[in-house]
Amino acid sequence: MRIALLALITTLSACTPDTPAAPAAGIDKSPRSRVLETGAMTLQGSGPVGRLDIHLIGFHPLKDDPQQQMEAHHYCRQVNEEFAQCALFDSDAAHARLTGIEYLISGRLFGRLPADERRYWHPHNGEILSGQLSAPNLPLPAERALMRSKMNSYGKTWHLWHDGQELPLGDPKLAWSFNREGEIDPALVAARDRAGTISTDQRRRDRESLRALARPQFGVDALREAFPQATPWPGVVDAEPLQGPVD
């Protein structure tokens, strides 16, 4: 199966540098805790966590506050051909903070959702065709095959630990996707490009063939009022476009 093969490639690929995340509140681990941790790792195994073997890097704005934007490292399991589940971290470091969760479904499953549920699910075609969504360490052909399998899919993402916090405080926040040129902070993309070996522009050009697969998706225009000067990406079209001016 294609996804299983890609997951295996991802697992065996070289890891990116282990840069430390911002520390959480609390005192350092005691020697006793470290011994217990080592014993647990040896005797208990990793259970379902060990199946989170697909690594994706994406960028999320909060739907109700889209100026708050962050890089999110997704560690995912492809449960079946139409459903995946991911744990989100703020980096790929060993001590990264678990910041949220995301569920991914196919366009077919999205079409079965009731209307009031659809407002929680963001479209993925913009992330894919823009080159923003990446699978680090995969060669471009393998990454393109993985992205092809995600065309026209949707994600439901909740962030629980926000920038500037020592602990995950307050209510979970619904995150969204970027669907137009000019919505994302260019500094986020530039930082990711500096850390990798393939640029966002390279990924965008490599995925041009996927544009023919793109269907209109719900939620593409969700951030349009927050970014009135943003311009459409080819192939990224809202299934129910907003009408009239937004400024």
CSV table of C-alpha atoms in Angstrom, one decimal:
chain,number,residue,atom,x,y,z
A,1,MET,CA,0.0,0.0,0.0
A,2,ARG,CA,1.3,3.4,-1.0
A,3,ILE,CA,0.8,5.1,2.4
A,4,ALA,CA,2.4,2.3,4.3
A,5,LEU,CA,5.5,2.5,2.0
A,6,LEU,CA,5.7,6.2,2.5
A,7,ALA,CA,5.4,5.9,6.2
A,8,LEU,CA,8.2,3.4,6.2
A,9,ILE,CA,10.4,5.7,4.1
A,10,THR,CA,9.6,8.5,6.6
A,11,THR,CA,10.6,6.4,9.6
A,12,LEU,CA,13.9,5.4,8.0
A,13,SER,CA,14.8,8.9,6.8
A,14,ALA,CA,17.4,10.9,8.6
A,15,CYS,CA,16.0,13.1,11.4
A,16,THR,CA,16.1,16.9,11.3
A,17,PRO,CA,18.2,18.7,13.9
A,18,ASP,CA,17.1,18.3,17.5
A,19,THR,CA,16.6,21.9,18.5
A,20,PRO,CA,15.1,22.4,22.0
A,21,ALA,CA,11.6,23.9,22.3
A,22,ALA,CA,10.7,26.5,24.9
A,23,PRO,CA,10.7,24.8,28.4
A,24,ALA,CA,7.4,24.1,30.2
A,25,ALA,CA,6.8,25.3,33.7
A,26,GLY,CA,8.2,23.1,36.5
A,27,ILE,CA,11.4,21.8,38.0
A,28,ASP,CA,13.8,19.5,36.3
A,29,LYS,CA,13.3,15.7,36.4
A,30,SER,CA,14.6,14.0,39.4
A,31,PRO,CA,17.0,11.1,39.2
A,32,ARG,CA,14.1,8.9,40.4
A,33,SER,CA,11.9,10.1,37.6
A,34,ARG,CA,14.6,9.5,35.0
A,35,VAL,CA,15.1,5.9,36.2
A,36,LEU,CA,11.3,5.2,36.1
A,37,GLU,CA,11.2,6.7,32.6
A,38,THR,CA,14.0,4.5,31.4
A,39,GLY,CA,12.3,1.4,32.9
A,40,ALA,CA,9.0,2.2,31.3
A,41,MET,CA,10.6,2.7,27.9
A,42,THR,CA,12.3,-0.7,28.2
A,43,LEU,CA,9.4,-2.7,29.5
A,44,GLN,CA,6.2,-1.1,28.3
A,45,GLY,CA,6.7,-0.2,24.6
A,46,SER,CA,5.1,2.8,22.9
A,47,GLY,CA,1.7,1.4,22.0
A,48,PRO,CA,-0.3,3.5,19.5
A,49,VAL,CA,2.2,6.3,19.8
A,50,GLY,CA,4.7,4.2,18.0
A,51,ARG,CA,2.3,4.1,15.0
A,52,LEU,CA,2.6,7.9,14.5
A,53,ASP,CA,5.1,7.3,11.7
A,54,ILE,CA,4.2,10.0,9.1
A,55,HIS,CA,5.8,13.4,9.8
A,56,LEU,CA,4.3,16.5,8.2
A,57,ILE,CA,5.1,20.2,8.7
A,58,GLY,CA,2.3,22.7,8.2
A,59,PHE,CA,1.3,26.2,9.2
A,60,HIS,CA,-1.9,27.0,11.1
A,61,PRO,CA,-3.7,30.3,11.8
A,62,LEU,CA,-6.4,30.3,14.5
A,63,LYS,CA,-9.7,30.6,12.8
A,64,ASP,CA,-11.1,33.3,15.1
A,65,ASP,CA,-7.7,35.1,15.4
A,66,PRO,CA,-5.9,34.5,12.1
A,67,GLN,CA,-3.0,36.8,13.0
A,68,GLN,CA,-1.9,34.2,15.5
A,69,GLN,CA,0.0,31.8,13.3
A,70,MET,CA,2.4,28.9,14.0
A,71,GLU,CA,4.4,26.1,12.5
A,72,ALA,CA,3.0,22.7,13.5
A,73,HIS,CA,4.8,19.3,13.3
A,74,HIS,CA,2.3,16.6,12.7
A,75,TYR,CA,3.1,13.0,13.7
A,76,CYS,CA,0.3,11.0,12.1
A,77,ARG,CA,-1.1,7.5,11.6
A,78,GLN,CA,-3.0,6.6,8.5
A,79,VAL,CA,-5.9,4.6,10.1
A,80,ASN,CA,-7.4,3.8,6.7
A,81,GLU,CA,-7.5,5.2,3.2
A,82,GLU,CA,-9.8,8.1,4.2
A,83,PHE,CA,-8.9,8.9,7.8
A,84,ALA,CA,-5.7,9.8,9.7
A,85,GLN,CA,-5.0,11.1,13.2
A,86,CYS,CA,-2.1,13.3,14.2
A,87,ALA,CA,-0.5,14.6,17.4
A,88,LEU,CA,0.9,18.2,16.9
A,89,PHE,CA,4.1,19.5,18.3
A,90,ASP,CA,5.8,22.9,18.2
A,91,SER,CA,9.0,21.4,16.8
A,92,ASP,CA,10.7,18.0,16.0
A,93,ALA,CA,12.9,18.2,19.0
A,94,ALA,CA,13.0,15.4,21.6
A,95,HIS,CA,11.5,17.8,24.2
A,96,ALA,CA,8.9,19.4,21.9
A,97,ARG,CA,5.7,20.5,23.4
A,98,LEU,CA,2.5,18.6,22.5
A,99,THR,CA,0.4,21.5,21.3
A,100,GLY,CA,-2.7,20.0,19.7
A,101,ILE,CA,-4.4,17.3,17.6
A,102,GLU,CA,-5.6,17.0,14.1
A,103,TYR,CA,-7.9,14.6,12.3
A,104,LEU,CA,-7.8,14.3,8.5
A,105,ILE,CA,-10.7,12.9,6.4
A,106,SER,CA,-11.3,12.5,2.7
A,107,GLY,CA,-13.6,14.8,0.7
A,108,ARG,CA,-16.1,11.9,0.5
A,109,LEU,CA,-16.3,11.7,4.3
A,110,PHE,CA,-16.5,15.5,4.6
A,111,GLY,CA,-19.5,15.3,2.3
A,112,ARG,CA,-21.3,13.1,4.8
A,113,LEU,CA,-20.9,15.6,7.6
A,114,PRO,CA,-23.9,17.7,8.8
A,115,ALA,CA,-23.8,21.4,7.8
A,116,ASP,CA,-23.1,22.6,11.4
A,117,GLU,CA,-20.1,20.3,11.7
A,118,ARG,CA,-18.4,21.4,8.5
A,119,ARG,CA,-17.5,24.7,10.0
A,120,TYR,CA,-14.8,23.0,12.1
A,121,TRP,CA,-13.0,21.4,9.1
A,122,HIS,CA,-10.5,23.3,7.1
A,123,PRO,CA,-9.6,22.5,3.4
A,124,HIS,CA,-6.2,21.2,2.4
A,125,ASN,CA,-5.7,22.0,-1.3
A,126,GLY,CA,-4.3,25.4,-0.5
A,127,GLU,CA,-1.6,24.0,1.8
A,128,ILE,CA,-0.7,21.4,-0.7
A,129,LEU,CA,-0.6,23.4,-4.0
A,130,SER,CA,1.2,26.3,-2.4
A,131,GLY,CA,4.0,24.1,-1.2
A,132,GLN,CA,3.4,25.0,2.4
A,133,LEU,CA,2.6,21.4,3.6
A,134,SER,CA,5.8,19.3,3.6
A,135,ALA,CA,6.9,15.8,4.6
A,136,PRO,CA,10.5,16.4,5.7
A,137,ASN,CA,13.3,14.2,4.4
A,138,LEU,CA,11.2,12.6,1.7
A,139,PRO,CA,12.4,13.0,-1.9
A,140,LEU,CA,10.1,15.1,-4.0
A,141,PRO,CA,8.5,12.2,-6.0
A,142,ALA,CA,7.6,10.4,-2.7
A,143,GLU,CA,6.4,13.6,-1.1
A,144,ARG,CA,4.3,14.4,-4.2
A,145,ALA,CA,2.7,11.0,-4.1
A,146,LEU,CA,1.8,11.5,-0.4
A,147,MET,CA,0.3,15.0,-1.2
A,148,ARG,CA,-1.7,13.5,-4.1
A,149,SER,CA,-3.4,11.2,-1.6
A,150,LYS,CA,-4.4,14.2,0.5
A,151,MET,CA,-5.9,16.3,-2.3
A,152,ASN,CA,-9.4,17.5,-1.6
A,153,SER,CA,-9.2,16.3,2.0
A,154,TYR,CA,-10.1,18.2,5.2
A,155,GLY,CA,-8.7,18.6,8.7
A,156,LYS,CA,-10.1,19.3,12.1
A,157,THR,CA,-7.5,20.9,14.3
A,158,TRP,CA,-7.5,22.0,17.9
A,159,HIS,CA,-4.5,23.9,19.5
A,160,LEU,CA,-4.3,23.7,23.3
A,161,TRP,CA,-0.9,25.2,24.0
A,162,HIS,CA,-0.4,28.7,22.6
A,163,ASP,CA,2.7,30.8,22.0
A,164,GLY,CA,4.0,32.6,25.1
A,165,GLN,CA,2.5,30.1,27.6
A,166,GLU,CA,4.5,28.0,30.1
A,167,LEU,CA,1.5,25.6,30.4
A,168,PRO,CA,-1.5,24.8,28.1
A,169,LEU,CA,-3.9,27.4,29.5
A,170,GLY,CA,-7.4,28.4,28.5
A,171,ASP,CA,-9.8,27.0,26.0
A,172,PRO,CA,-8.8,24.9,23.0
A,173,LYS,CA,-8.6,27.0,19.8
A,174,LEU,CA,-9.8,25.9,16.4
A,175,ALA,CA,-7.1,26.2,13.8
A,176,TRP,CA,-7.5,26.8,10.1
A,177,SER,CA,-5.5,26.6,6.8
A,178,PHE,CA,-4.0,29.2,4.6
A,179,ASN,CA,-5.7,29.4,1.2
A,180,ARG,CA,-4.5,32.6,-0.5
A,181,GLU,CA,-1.2,34.3,-1.2
A,182,GLY,CA,-0.7,36.9,1.4
A,183,GLU,CA,-2.4,35.3,4.4
A,184,ILE,CA,0.6,33.6,6.0
A,185,ASP,CA,3.5,35.5,7.7
A,186,PRO,CA,6.4,35.1,5.2
A,187,ALA,CA,8.8,34.8,8.2
A,188,LEU,CA,7.3,31.4,9.1
A,189,VAL,CA,7.8,30.0,5.6
A,190,ALA,CA,11.4,31.5,5.4
A,191,ALA,CA,12.3,29.8,8.7
A,192,ARG,CA,11.1,26.4,7.6
A,193,ASP,CA,12.9,26.8,4.3
A,194,ARG,CA,16.2,27.6,6.0
A,195,ALA,CA,15.9,24.5,8.2
A,196,GLY,CA,15.3,22.2,5.2
A,197,THR,CA,16.8,21.3,1.9
A,198,ILE,CA,13.8,21.9,-0.4
A,199,SER,CA,12.2,25.3,-0.6
A,200,THR,CA,8.5,26.1,-0.6
A,201,ASP,CA,8.8,27.4,-4.1
A,202,GLN,CA,10.4,24.1,-5.3
A,203,ARG,CA,7.6,22.2,-3.7
A,204,ARG,CA,5.0,24.4,-5.3
A,205,ARG,CA,6.5,23.9,-8.8
A,206,ASP,CA,6.8,20.2,-8.3
A,207,ARG,CA,3.1,19.9,-7.4
A,208,GLU,CA,1.7,21.8,-10.4
A,209,SER,CA,0.4,18.5,-11.8
A,210,LEU,CA,-1.8,18.0,-8.8
A,211,ARG,CA,-3.8,21.1,-9.6
A,212,ALA,CA,-5.9,19.1,-12.1
A,213,LEU,CA,-7.1,17.0,-9.2
A,214,ALA,CA,-8.4,20.0,-7.2
A,215,ARG,CA,-12.1,20.4,-6.6
A,216,PRO,CA,-13.8,23.4,-5.0
A,217,GLN,CA,-13.6,23.1,-1.2
A,218,PHE,CA,-15.6,24.5,1.6
A,219,GLY,CA,-13.8,27.0,3.9
A,220,VAL,CA,-11.3,28.5,1.3
A,221,ASP,CA,-12.8,31.9,1.9
A,222,ALA,CA,-13.0,31.7,5.7
A,223,LEU,CA,-10.1,34.1,6.3
A,224,ARG,CA,-10.9,36.5,3.4
A,225,GLU,CA,-12.2,39.3,5.6
A,226,ALA,CA,-9.1,39.2,7.8
A,227,PHE,CA,-6.8,39.4,4.7
A,228,PRO,CA,-8.7,41.4,2.1
A,229,GLN,CA,-5.6,42.0,0.0
A,230,ALA,CA,-4.7,38.3,-0.3
A,231,THR,CA,-4.9,36.8,-3.8
A,232,PRO,CA,-6.1,33.4,-5.0
A,233,TRP,CA,-3.8,30.5,-5.7
A,234,PRO,CA,-4.5,28.7,-9.0
A,235,GLY,CA,-6.7,25.7,-8.3
A,236,VAL,CA,-7.8,26.7,-4.8
A,237,VAL,CA,-11.5,27.6,-5.1
A,238,ASP,CA,-14.2,27.9,-2.5
A,239,ALA,CA,-17.3,25.8,-3.0
A,240,GLU,CA,-19.4,28.6,-1.6
A,241,PRO,CA,-17.6,31.8,-2.3
A,242,LEU,CA,-18.3,34.9,-0.2
A,243,GLN,CA,-20.3,37.5,-2.0
A,244,GLY,CA,-19.6,41.3,-2.2
A,245,PRO,CA,-16.7,43.4,-0.8
A,246,VAL,CA,-14.8,42.4,2.3
A,247,ASP,CA,-13.1,45.7,3.2
